[in-house]
């Protein structure tokens, strides 16, 4: 048994307005934009059943999303998994030698706790881990 769930898929886009237009064609009502100052991004969450799609648009050229767009172009940026005990999971990963982007659990917009696992430890995909509610 696993308590892992896909919380959301993060997609890096040049323009949320353009990207949202596609999802509107699929019948999705446009979500409301949120600024995440710390990450220098504008974010829209699109509900998809139990999961969500997170559209990420940089608000500054030195945002990590801006750098990603420059290097890789638009596309899948990260997969976010929800775990039931984030601190214990982070300790276990560290003990196993898994490379994390930051050693500390961070507090995001809306107060959720998260940490990123480096793609070199996760099959080439940036993994975001969040504490389940
Ligand atoms: Co995310």
PDB file of N, CA and C in Angstrom, residues 11-107:
ATOM      1  N   UNK A  11       3.388  22.919 -14.951  1.00  0.00           N
ATOM      2  CA  UNK A  11       3.747  23.157 -16.341  1.00  0.00           C
ATOM      3  C   UNK A  11       4.257  24.587 -16.495  1.00  0.00           C
ATOM      4  N   UNK A  12       5.455  24.718 -17.036  1.00  0.00           N
ATOM      5  CA  UNK A  12       6.048  26.040 -17.257  1.00  0.00           C
ATOM      6  C   UNK A  12       5.535  26.606 -18.576  1.00  0.00           C
ATOM      7  N   UNK A  13       4.983  27.815 -18.522  1.00  0.00           N
ATOM      8  CA  UNK A  13       4.446  28.448 -19.734  1.00  0.00           C
ATOM      9  C   UNK A  13       4.939  29.895 -19.831  1.00  0.00           C
ATOM     10  N   UNK A  14       4.977  30.387 -21.077  1.00  0.00           N
ATOM     11  CA  UNK A  14       5.376  31.784 -21.279  1.00  0.00           C
ATOM     12  C   UNK A  14       4.222  32.697 -20.892  1.00  0.00           C
ATOM     13  N   UNK A  15       3.001  32.231 -21.158  1.00  0.00           N
ATOM     14  CA  UNK A  15       1.827  33.056 -20.875  1.00  0.00           C
ATOM     15  C   UNK A  15       0.699  32.197 -20.322  1.00  0.00           C
ATOM     16  N   UNK A  16       0.281  32.506 -19.116  1.00  0.00           N
ATOM     17  CA  UNK A  16      -0.838  31.783 -18.507  1.00  0.00           C
ATOM     18  C   UNK A  16      -2.101  32.016 -19.322  1.00  0.00           C
ATOM     19  N   UNK A  17      -2.285  33.236 -19.814  1.00  0.00           N
ATOM     20  CA  UNK A  17      -3.496  33.553 -20.583  1.00  0.00           C
ATOM     21  C   UNK A  17      -3.603  32.650 -21.810  1.00  0.00           C
ATOM     22  N   UNK A  18      -2.496  32.491 -22.538  1.00  0.00           N
ATOM     23  CA  UNK A  18      -2.490  31.638 -23.728  1.00  0.00           C
ATOM     24  C   UNK A  18      -2.720  30.182 -23.347  1.00  0.00           C
ATOM     25  N   UNK A  19      -2.014  29.721 -22.321  1.00  0.00           N
ATOM     26  CA  UNK A  19      -2.137  28.320 -21.909  1.00  0.00           C
ATOM     27  C   UNK A  19      -3.555  28.040 -21.405  1.00  0.00           C
ATOM     28  N   UNK A  20      -4.117  28.990 -20.669  1.00  0.00           N
ATOM     29  CA  UNK A  20      -5.471  28.787 -20.125  1.00  0.00           C
ATOM     30  C   UNK A  20      -6.514  28.677 -21.224  1.00  0.00           C
ATOM     31  N   UNK A  21      -6.273  29.391 -22.336  1.00  0.00           N
ATOM     32  CA  UNK A  21      -7.230  29.370 -23.446  1.00  0.00           C
ATOM     33  C   UNK A  21      -7.433  27.936 -23.935  1.00  0.00           C
ATOM     34  N   UNK A  22      -6.343  27.149 -23.936  1.00  0.00           N
ATOM     35  CA  UNK A  22      -6.460  25.747 -24.342  1.00  0.00           C
ATOM     36  C   UNK A  22      -7.365  24.978 -23.382  1.00  0.00           C
ATOM     37  N   UNK A  23      -7.140  25.153 -22.076  1.00  0.00           N
ATOM     38  CA  UNK A  23      -7.942  24.410 -21.096  1.00  0.00           C
ATOM     39  C   UNK A  23      -9.402  24.864 -21.110  1.00  0.00           C
ATOM     40  N   UNK A  24      -9.619  26.147 -21.476  1.00  0.00           N
ATOM     41  CA  UNK A  24     -10.997  26.637 -21.618  1.00  0.00           C
ATOM     42  C   UNK A  24     -11.720  25.904 -22.737  1.00  0.00           C
ATOM     43  N   UNK A  25     -10.968  25.562 -23.799  1.00  0.00           N
ATOM     44  CA  UNK A  25     -11.556  24.793 -24.903  1.00  0.00           C
ATOM     45  C   UNK A  25     -11.975  23.409 -24.434  1.00  0.00           C
ATOM     46  N   UNK A  26     -11.366  22.932 -23.361  1.00  0.00           N
ATOM     47  CA  UNK A  26     -11.733  21.632 -22.785  1.00  0.00           C
ATOM     48  C   UNK A  26     -12.860  21.783 -21.764  1.00  0.00           C
ATOM     49  N   UNK A  27     -13.357  23.008 -21.632  1.00  0.00           N
ATOM     50  CA  UNK A  27     -14.499  23.222 -20.750  1.00  0.00           C
ATOM     51  C   UNK A  27     -14.158  23.650 -19.343  1.00  0.00           C
ATOM     52  N   UNK A  28     -12.883  23.981 -19.099  1.00  0.00           N
ATOM     53  CA  UNK A  28     -12.459  24.396 -17.759  1.00  0.00           C
ATOM     54  C   UNK A  28     -12.694  25.896 -17.584  1.00  0.00           C
ATOM     55  N   UNK A  29     -13.289  26.279 -16.466  1.00  0.00           N
ATOM     56  CA  UNK A  29     -13.465  27.696 -16.146  1.00  0.00           C
ATOM     57  C   UNK A  29     -12.105  28.264 -15.729  1.00  0.00           C
ATOM     58  N   UNK A  30     -11.716  29.433 -16.267  1.00  0.00           N
ATOM     59  CA  UNK A  30     -10.406  29.974 -15.897  1.00  0.00           C
ATOM     60  C   UNK A  30     -10.281  30.173 -14.389  1.00  0.00           C
ATOM     61  N   UNK A  31      -9.166  29.735 -13.841  1.00  0.00           N
ATOM     62  CA  UNK A  31      -8.931  29.875 -12.408  1.00  0.00           C
ATOM     63  C   UNK A  31      -8.406  31.257 -12.092  1.00  0.00           C
ATOM     64  N   UNK A  32      -8.261  31.559 -10.823  1.00  0.00           N
ATOM     65  CA  UNK A  32      -7.752  32.894 -10.495  1.00  0.00           C
ATOM     66  C   UNK A  32      -6.243  32.839 -10.262  1.00  0.00           C
ATOM     67  N   UNK A  33      -5.586  33.871 -10.781  1.00  0.00           N
ATOM     68  CA  UNK A  33      -4.123  33.911 -10.736  1.00  0.00           C
ATOM     69  C   UNK A  33      -3.626  34.321  -9.360  1.00  0.00           C
ATOM     70  N   UNK A  34      -2.520  33.715  -8.976  1.00  0.00           N
ATOM     71  CA  UNK A  34      -1.907  34.027  -7.699  1.00  0.00           C
ATOM     72  C   UNK A  34      -0.438  34.333  -7.942  1.00  0.00           C
ATOM     73  N   UNK A  35       0.097  35.303  -7.221  1.00  0.00           N
ATOM     74  CA  UNK A  35       1.522  35.597  -7.324  1.00  0.00           C
ATOM     75  C   UNK A  35       2.242  34.854  -6.212  1.00  0.00           C
ATOM     76  N   UNK A  36       3.337  34.166  -6.563  1.00  0.00           N
ATOM     77  CA  UNK A  36       4.190  33.585  -5.535  1.00  0.00           C
ATOM     78  C   UNK A  36       5.494  34.377  -5.564  1.00  0.00           C
ATOM     79  N   UNK A  37       5.570  35.377  -4.674  1.00  0.00           N
ATOM     80  CA  UNK A  37       6.695  36.322  -4.696  1.00  0.00           C
ATOM     81  C   UNK A  37       8.040  35.616  -4.559  1.00  0.00           C
ATOM     82  N   UNK A  38       8.112  34.673  -3.626  1.00  0.00           N
ATOM     83  CA  UNK A  38       9.370  33.978  -3.354  1.00  0.00           C
ATOM     84  C   UNK A  38       9.940  33.270  -4.570  1.00  0.00           C
ATOM     85  N   UNK A  39       9.050  32.725  -5.416  1.00  0.00           N
ATOM     86  CA  UNK A  39       9.501  31.968  -6.591  1.00  0.00           C
ATOM     87  C   UNK A  39       9.456  32.824  -7.857  1.00  0.00           C
ATOM     88  N   UNK A  40       8.966  34.070  -7.710  1.00  0.00           N
ATOM     89  CA  UNK A  40       8.845  34.982  -8.852  1.00  0.00           C
ATOM     90  C   UNK A  40       8.045  34.359  -9.991  1.00  0.00           C
ATOM     91  N   UNK A  41       6.884  33.831  -9.633  1.00  0.00           N
ATOM     92  CA  UNK A  41       5.979  33.258 -10.637  1.00  0.00           C
ATOM     93  C   UNK A  41       4.541  33.673 -10.370  1.00  0.00           C
ATOM     94  N   UNK A  42       3.778  33.636 -11.441  1.00  0.00           N
ATOM     95  CA  UNK A  42       2.343  33.764 -11.385  1.00  0.00           C
ATOM     96  C   UNK A  42       1.816  32.344 -11.583  1.00  0.00           C
ATOM     97  N   UNK A  43       0.796  31.962 -10.822  1.00  0.00           N
ATOM     98  CA  UNK A  43       0.323  30.579 -10.830  1.00  0.00           C
ATOM     99  C   UNK A  43      -1.193  30.525 -11.018  1.00  0.00           C
ATOM    100  N   UNK A  44      -1.630  29.567 -11.822  1.00  0.00           N
ATOM    101  CA  UNK A  44      -3.057  29.249 -11.877  1.00  0.00           C
ATOM    102  C   UNK A  44      -3.196  27.743 -11.700  1.00  0.00           C
ATOM    103  N   UNK A  45      -4.113  27.341 -10.826  1.00  0.00           N
ATOM    104  CA  UNK A  45      -4.389  25.921 -10.609  1.00  0.00           C
ATOM    105  C   UNK A  45      -5.658  25.545 -11.366  1.00  0.00           C
ATOM    106  N   UNK A  46      -5.561  24.500 -12.180  1.00  0.00           N
ATOM    107  CA  UNK A  46      -6.715  24.020 -12.934  1.00  0.00           C
ATOM    108  C   UNK A  46      -7.144  22.678 -12.346  1.00  0.00           C
ATOM    109  N   UNK A  47      -8.371  22.613 -11.842  1.00  0.00           N
ATOM    110  CA  UNK A  47      -8.810  21.362 -11.218  1.00  0.00           C
ATOM    111  C   UNK A  47      -8.977  20.251 -12.245  1.00  0.00           C
ATOM    112  N   UNK A  48      -8.464  19.068 -11.916  1.00  0.00           N
ATOM    113  CA  UNK A  48      -8.606  17.894 -12.787  1.00  0.00           C
ATOM    114  C   UNK A  48      -8.923  16.705 -11.887  1.00  0.00           C
ATOM    115  N   UNK A  49     -10.171  16.586 -11.495  1.00  0.00           N
ATOM    116  CA  UNK A  49     -10.561  15.491 -10.609  1.00  0.00           C
ATOM    117  C   UNK A  49      -9.903  15.634  -9.256  1.00  0.00           C
ATOM    118  N   UNK A  50      -9.189  14.583  -8.815  1.00  0.00           N
ATOM    119  CA  UNK A  50      -8.545  14.627  -7.506  1.00  0.00           C
ATOM    120  C   UNK A  50      -7.208  15.346  -7.574  1.00  0.00           C
ATOM    121  N   UNK A  51      -6.755  15.634  -8.799  1.00  0.00           N
ATOM    122  CA  UNK A  51      -5.464  16.272  -8.973  1.00  0.00           C
ATOM    123  C   UNK A  51      -5.663  17.657  -9.589  1.00  0.00           C
ATOM    124  N   UNK A  52      -4.576  18.318  -9.933  1.00  0.00           N
ATOM    125  CA  UNK A  52      -4.660  19.654 -10.532  1.00  0.00           C
ATOM    126  C   UNK A  52      -3.511  19.848 -11.509  1.00  0.00           C
ATOM    127  N   UNK A  53      -3.701  20.781 -12.413  1.00  0.00           N
ATOM    128  CA  UNK A  53      -2.601  21.211 -13.270  1.00  0.00           C
ATOM    129  C   UNK A  53      -2.229  22.615 -12.830  1.00  0.00           C
ATOM    130  N   UNK A  54      -0.933  22.819 -12.601  1.00  0.00           N
ATOM    131  CA  UNK A  54      -0.426  24.109 -12.127  1.00  0.00           C
ATOM    132  C   UNK A  54       0.298  24.791 -13.281  1.00  0.00           C
ATOM    133  N   UNK A  55      -0.237  25.907 -13.751  1.00  0.00           N
ATOM    134  CA  UNK A  55       0.433  26.667 -14.810  1.00  0.00           C
ATOM    135  C   UNK A  55       1.329  27.700 -14.148  1.00  0.00           C
ATOM    136  N   UNK A  56       2.582  27.727 -14.564  1.00  0.00           N
ATOM    137  CA  UNK A  56       3.581  28.600 -13.948  1.00  0.00           C
ATOM    138  C   UNK A  56       4.148  29.546 -14.994  1.00  0.00           C
ATOM    139  N   UNK A  57       3.985  30.845 -14.753  1.00  0.00           N
ATOM    140  CA  UNK A  57       4.521  31.858 -15.669  1.00  0.00           C
ATOM    141  C   UNK A  57       5.492  32.743 -14.896  1.00  0.00           C
ATOM    142  N   UNK A  58       6.710  32.931 -15.409  1.00  0.00           N
ATOM    143  CA  UNK A  58       7.680  33.745 -14.659  1.00  0.00           C
ATOM    144  C   UNK A  58       7.275  35.216 -14.613  1.00  0.00           C
ATOM    145  N   UNK A  59       7.586  35.889 -13.508  1.00  0.00           N
ATOM    146  CA  UNK A  59       7.322  37.326 -13.404  1.00  0.00           C
ATOM    147  C   UNK A  59       8.624  38.121 -13.455  1.00  0.00           C
ATOM    148  N   UNK A  60       9.738  37.390 -13.564  1.00  0.00           N
ATOM    149  CA  UNK A  60      11.040  38.061 -13.598  1.00  0.00           C
ATOM    150  C   UNK A  60      12.017  37.159 -14.362  1.00  0.00           C
ATOM    151  N   UNK A  61      12.974  37.761 -15.094  1.00  0.00           N
ATOM    152  CA  UNK A  61      13.925  36.946 -15.863  1.00  0.00           C
ATOM    153  C   UNK A  61      14.830  36.086 -14.985  1.00  0.00           C
ATOM    154  N   UNK A  62      14.941  36.394 -13.674  1.00  0.00           N
ATOM    155  CA  UNK A  62      15.793  35.553 -12.832  1.00  0.00           C
ATOM    156  C   UNK A  62      14.991  34.516 -12.035  1.00  0.00           C
ATOM    157  N   UNK A  63      13.726  34.347 -12.410  1.00  0.00           N
ATOM    158  CA  UNK A  63      12.918  33.286 -11.808  1.00  0.00           C
ATOM    159  C   UNK A  63      13.409  31.931 -12.329  1.00  0.00           C
ATOM    160  N   UNK A  64      13.323  30.884 -11.492  1.00  0.00           N
ATOM    161  CA  UNK A  64      13.766  29.555 -11.952  1.00  0.00           C
ATOM    162  C   UNK A  64      12.916  29.102 -13.139  1.00  0.00           C
ATOM    163  N   UNK A  65      11.668  29.533 -13.194  1.00  0.00           N
ATOM    164  CA  UNK A  65      10.803  29.163 -14.325  1.00  0.00           C
ATOM    165  C   UNK A  65      11.273  29.856 -15.610  1.00  0.00           C
ATOM    166  N   UNK A  66      11.731  31.112 -15.496  1.00  0.00           N
ATOM    167  CA  UNK A  66      12.266  31.816 -16.666  1.00  0.00           C
ATOM    168  C   UNK A  66      13.491  31.087 -17.201  1.00  0.00           C
ATOM    169  N   UNK A  67      14.343  30.628 -16.276  1.00  0.00           N
ATOM    170  CA  UNK A  67      15.554  29.897 -16.689  1.00  0.00           C
ATOM    171  C   UNK A  67      15.194  28.572 -17.344  1.00  0.00           C
ATOM    172  N   UNK A  68      14.196  27.907 -16.789  1.00  0.00           N
ATOM    173  CA  UNK A  68      13.730  26.643 -17.360  1.00  0.00           C
ATOM    174  C   UNK A  68      13.222  26.873 -18.785  1.00  0.00           C
ATOM    175  N   UNK A  69      12.410  27.917 -18.997  1.00  0.00           N
ATOM    176  CA  UNK A  69      11.851  28.208 -20.320  1.00  0.00           C
ATOM    177  C   UNK A  69      12.963  28.497 -21.329  1.00  0.00           C
ATOM    178  N   UNK A  70      13.979  29.202 -20.861  1.00  0.00           N
ATOM    179  CA  UNK A  70      15.112  29.543 -21.721  1.00  0.00           C
ATOM    180  C   UNK A  70      15.842  28.285 -22.191  1.00  0.00           C
ATOM    181  N   UNK A  71      16.035  27.356 -21.238  1.00  0.00           N
ATOM    182  CA  UNK A  71      16.818  26.151 -21.512  1.00  0.00           C
ATOM    183  C   UNK A  71      16.013  25.072 -22.223  1.00  0.00           C
ATOM    184  N   UNK A  72      14.776  24.867 -21.797  1.00  0.00           N
ATOM    185  CA  UNK A  72      14.006  23.715 -22.252  1.00  0.00           C
ATOM    186  C   UNK A  72      12.752  24.075 -23.019  1.00  0.00           C
ATOM    187  N   UNK A  73      12.350  25.316 -22.958  1.00  0.00           N
ATOM    188  CA  UNK A  73      11.089  25.711 -23.587  1.00  0.00           C
ATOM    189  C   UNK A  73       9.908  25.349 -22.703  1.00  0.00           C
ATOM    190  N   UNK A  74       8.709  25.630 -23.182  1.00  0.00           N
ATOM    191  CA  UNK A  74       7.518  25.336 -22.401  1.00  0.00           C
ATOM    192  C   UNK A  74       7.359  23.826 -22.236  1.00  0.00           C
ATOM    193  N   UNK A  75       6.751  23.426 -21.133  1.00  0.00           N
ATOM    194  CA  UNK A  75       6.480  22.003 -20.945  1.00  0.00           C
ATOM    195  C   UNK A  75       6.407  21.614 -19.488  1.00  0.00           C
ATOM    196  N   UNK A  76       6.358  20.296 -19.276  1.00  0.00           N
ATOM    197  CA  UNK A  76       6.249  19.765 -17.916  1.00  0.00           C
ATOM    198  C   UNK A  76       7.462  20.182 -17.095  1.00  0.00           C
ATOM    199  N   UNK A  77       7.226  20.827 -15.975  1.00  0.00           N
ATOM    200  CA  UNK A  77       8.317  21.311 -15.120  1.00  0.00           C
ATOM    201  C   UNK A  77       8.528  20.407 -13.908  1.00  0.00           C
ATOM    202  N   UNK A  78       7.438  19.994 -13.275  1.00  0.00           N
ATOM    203  CA  UNK A  78       7.579  19.081 -12.140  1.00  0.00           C
ATOM    204  C   UNK A  78       6.303  18.273 -11.907  1.00  0.00           C
ATOM    205  N   UNK A  79       6.483  17.173 -11.191  1.00  0.00           N
ATOM    206  CA  UNK A  79       5.359  16.352 -10.749  1.00  0.00           C
ATOM    207  C   UNK A  79       5.304  16.496  -9.236  1.00  0.00           C
ATOM    208  N   UNK A  80       4.129  16.804  -8.712  1.00  0.00           N
ATOM    209  CA  UNK A  80       3.999  16.987  -7.266  1.00  0.00           C
ATOM    210  C   UNK A  80       3.251  15.816  -6.645  1.00  0.00           C
ATOM    211  N   UNK A  81       3.919  15.168  -5.682  1.00  0.00           N
ATOM    212  CA  UNK A  81       3.325  14.034  -4.975  1.00  0.00           C
ATOM    213  C   UNK A  81       2.994  14.446  -3.551  1.00  0.00           C
ATOM    214  N   UNK A  82       1.841  14.002  -3.088  1.00  0.00           N
ATOM    215  CA  UNK A  82       1.392  14.272  -1.725  1.00  0.00           C
ATOM    216  C   UNK A  82       1.739  13.069  -0.860  1.00  0.00           C
ATOM    217  N   UNK A  83       2.366  13.328   0.269  1.00  0.00           N
ATOM    218  CA  UNK A  83       2.707  12.247   1.201  1.00  0.00           C
ATOM    219  C   UNK A  83       2.026  12.516   2.543  1.00  0.00           C
ATOM    220  N   UNK A  84       1.850  11.467   3.341  1.00  0.00           N
ATOM    221  CA  UNK A  84       1.098  11.656   4.591  1.00  0.00           C
ATOM    222  C   UNK A  84       1.974  12.229   5.700  1.00  0.00           C
ATOM    223  N   UNK A  85       3.285  12.010   5.618  1.00  0.00           N
ATOM    224  CA  UNK A  85       4.182  12.542   6.659  1.00  0.00           C
ATOM    225  C   UNK A  85       5.431  13.101   5.983  1.00  0.00           C
ATOM    226  N   UNK A  86       5.380  14.383   5.644  1.00  0.00           N
ATOM    227  CA  UNK A  86       6.484  14.990   4.883  1.00  0.00           C
ATOM    228  C   UNK A  86       7.812  15.005   5.650  1.00  0.00           C
ATOM    229  N   UNK A  87       7.830  15.436   6.934  1.00  0.00           N
ATOM    230  CA  UNK A  87       9.112  15.437   7.650  1.00  0.00           C
ATOM    231  C   UNK A  87       9.761  14.047   7.700  1.00  0.00           C
ATOM    232  N   UNK A  88       8.974  13.010   7.962  1.00  0.00           N
ATOM    233  CA  UNK A  88       9.524  11.648   8.027  1.00  0.00           C
ATOM    234  C   UNK A  88      10.016  11.210   6.651  1.00  0.00           C
ATOM    235  N   UNK A  89       9.277  11.582   5.609  1.00  0.00           N
ATOM    236  CA  UNK A  89       9.673  11.216   4.242  1.00  0.00           C
ATOM    237  C   UNK A  89      11.000  11.879   3.884  1.00  0.00           C
ATOM    238  N   UNK A  90      11.136  13.161   4.237  1.00  0.00           N
ATOM    239  CA  UNK A  90      12.368  13.897   3.924  1.00  0.00           C
ATOM    240  C   UNK A  90      13.554  13.273   4.662  1.00  0.00           C
ATOM    241  N   UNK A  91      13.359  12.925   5.940  1.00  0.00           N
ATOM    242  CA  UNK A  91      14.434  12.287   6.708  1.00  0.00           C
ATOM    243  C   UNK A  91      14.855  10.972   6.071  1.00  0.00           C
ATOM    244  N   UNK A  92      13.857  10.181   5.634  1.00  0.00           N
ATOM    245  CA  UNK A  92      14.142   8.884   5.023  1.00  0.00           C
ATOM    246  C   UNK A  92      14.917   9.073   3.716  1.00  0.00           C
ATOM    247  N   UNK A  93      14.498  10.021   2.899  1.00  0.00           N
ATOM    248  CA  UNK A  93      15.175  10.268   1.620  1.00  0.00           C
ATOM    249  C   UNK A  93      16.618  10.705   1.851  1.00  0.00           C
ATOM    250  N   UNK A  94      16.817  11.588   2.825  1.00  0.00           N
ATOM    251  CA  UNK A  94      18.179  12.052   3.128  1.00  0.00           C
ATOM    252  C   UNK A  94      19.059  10.883   3.565  1.00  0.00           C
ATOM    253  N   UNK A  95      18.498  10.024   4.430  1.00  0.00           N
ATOM    254  CA  UNK A  95      19.246   8.868   4.924  1.00  0.00           C
ATOM    255  C   UNK A  95      19.622   7.932   3.780  1.00  0.00           C
ATOM    256  N   UNK A  96      18.782   7.903   2.731  1.00  0.00           N
ATOM    257  CA  UNK A  96      19.029   7.033   1.575  1.00  0.00           C
ATOM    258  C   UNK A  96      19.922   7.704   0.538  1.00  0.00           C
ATOM    259  N   UNK A  97      20.356   8.923   0.822  1.00  0.00           N
ATOM    260  CA  UNK A  97      21.256   9.614  -0.098  1.00  0.00           C
ATOM    261  C   UNK A  97      20.566  10.253  -1.291  1.00  0.00           C
ATOM    262  N   UNK A  98      19.262  10.447  -1.211  1.00  0.00           N
ATOM    263  CA  UNK A  98      18.527  11.104  -2.295  1.00  0.00           C
ATOM    264  C   UNK A  98      18.855  12.605  -2.277  1.00  0.00           C
ATOM    265  N   UNK A  99      19.105  13.154  -3.457  1.00  0.00           N
ATOM    266  CA  UNK A  99      19.480  14.572  -3.550  1.00  0.00           C
ATOM    267  C   UNK A  99      18.246  15.471  -3.561  1.00  0.00           C
ATOM    268  N   UNK A 100      18.173  16.354  -2.580  1.00  0.00           N
ATOM    269  CA  UNK A 100      17.074  17.313  -2.513  1.00  0.00           C
ATOM    270  C   UNK A 100      17.556  18.662  -3.031  1.00  0.00           C
ATOM    271  N   UNK A 101      16.635  19.451  -3.594  1.00  0.00           N
ATOM    272  CA  UNK A 101      17.010  20.778  -4.098  1.00  0.00           C
ATOM    273  C   UNK A 101      17.352  21.693  -2.923  1.00  0.00           C
ATOM    274  N   UNK A 102      16.589  21.581  -1.830  1.00  0.00           N
ATOM    275  CA  UNK A 102      16.935  22.296  -0.600  1.00  0.00           C
ATOM    276  C   UNK A 102      16.748  21.327   0.557  1.00  0.00           C
ATOM    277  N   UNK A 103      17.590  21.455   1.580  1.00  0.00           N
ATOM    278  CA  UNK A 103      17.522  20.526   2.706  1.00  0.00           C
ATOM    279  C   UNK A 103      16.345  20.812   3.626  1.00  0.00           C
ATOM    280  N   UNK A 104      15.854  22.047   3.558  1.00  0.00           N
ATOM    281  CA  UNK A 104      14.792  22.459   4.462  1.00  0.00           C
ATOM    282  C   UNK A 104      13.424  22.296   3.799  1.00  0.00           C
ATOM    283  N   UNK A 105      12.420  21.940   4.609  1.00  0.00           N
ATOM    284  CA  UNK A 105      11.035  21.974   4.141  1.00  0.00           C
ATOM    285  C   UNK A 105      10.622  23.441   4.090  1.00  0.00           C
ATOM    286  N   UNK A 106      10.062  23.851   2.952  1.00  0.00           N
ATOM    287  CA  UNK A 106       9.678  25.257   2.795  1.00  0.00           C
ATOM    288  C   UNK A 106       8.170  25.434   2.968  1.00  0.00           C
ATOM    289  N   UNK A 107       7.791  26.662   3.267  1.00  0.00           N
ATOM    290  CA  UNK A 107       6.368  26.992   3.406  1.00  0.00           C
ATOM    291  C   UNK A 107       5.963  27.811   2.192  1.00  0.00           C
TER     292      UNK A 107
END
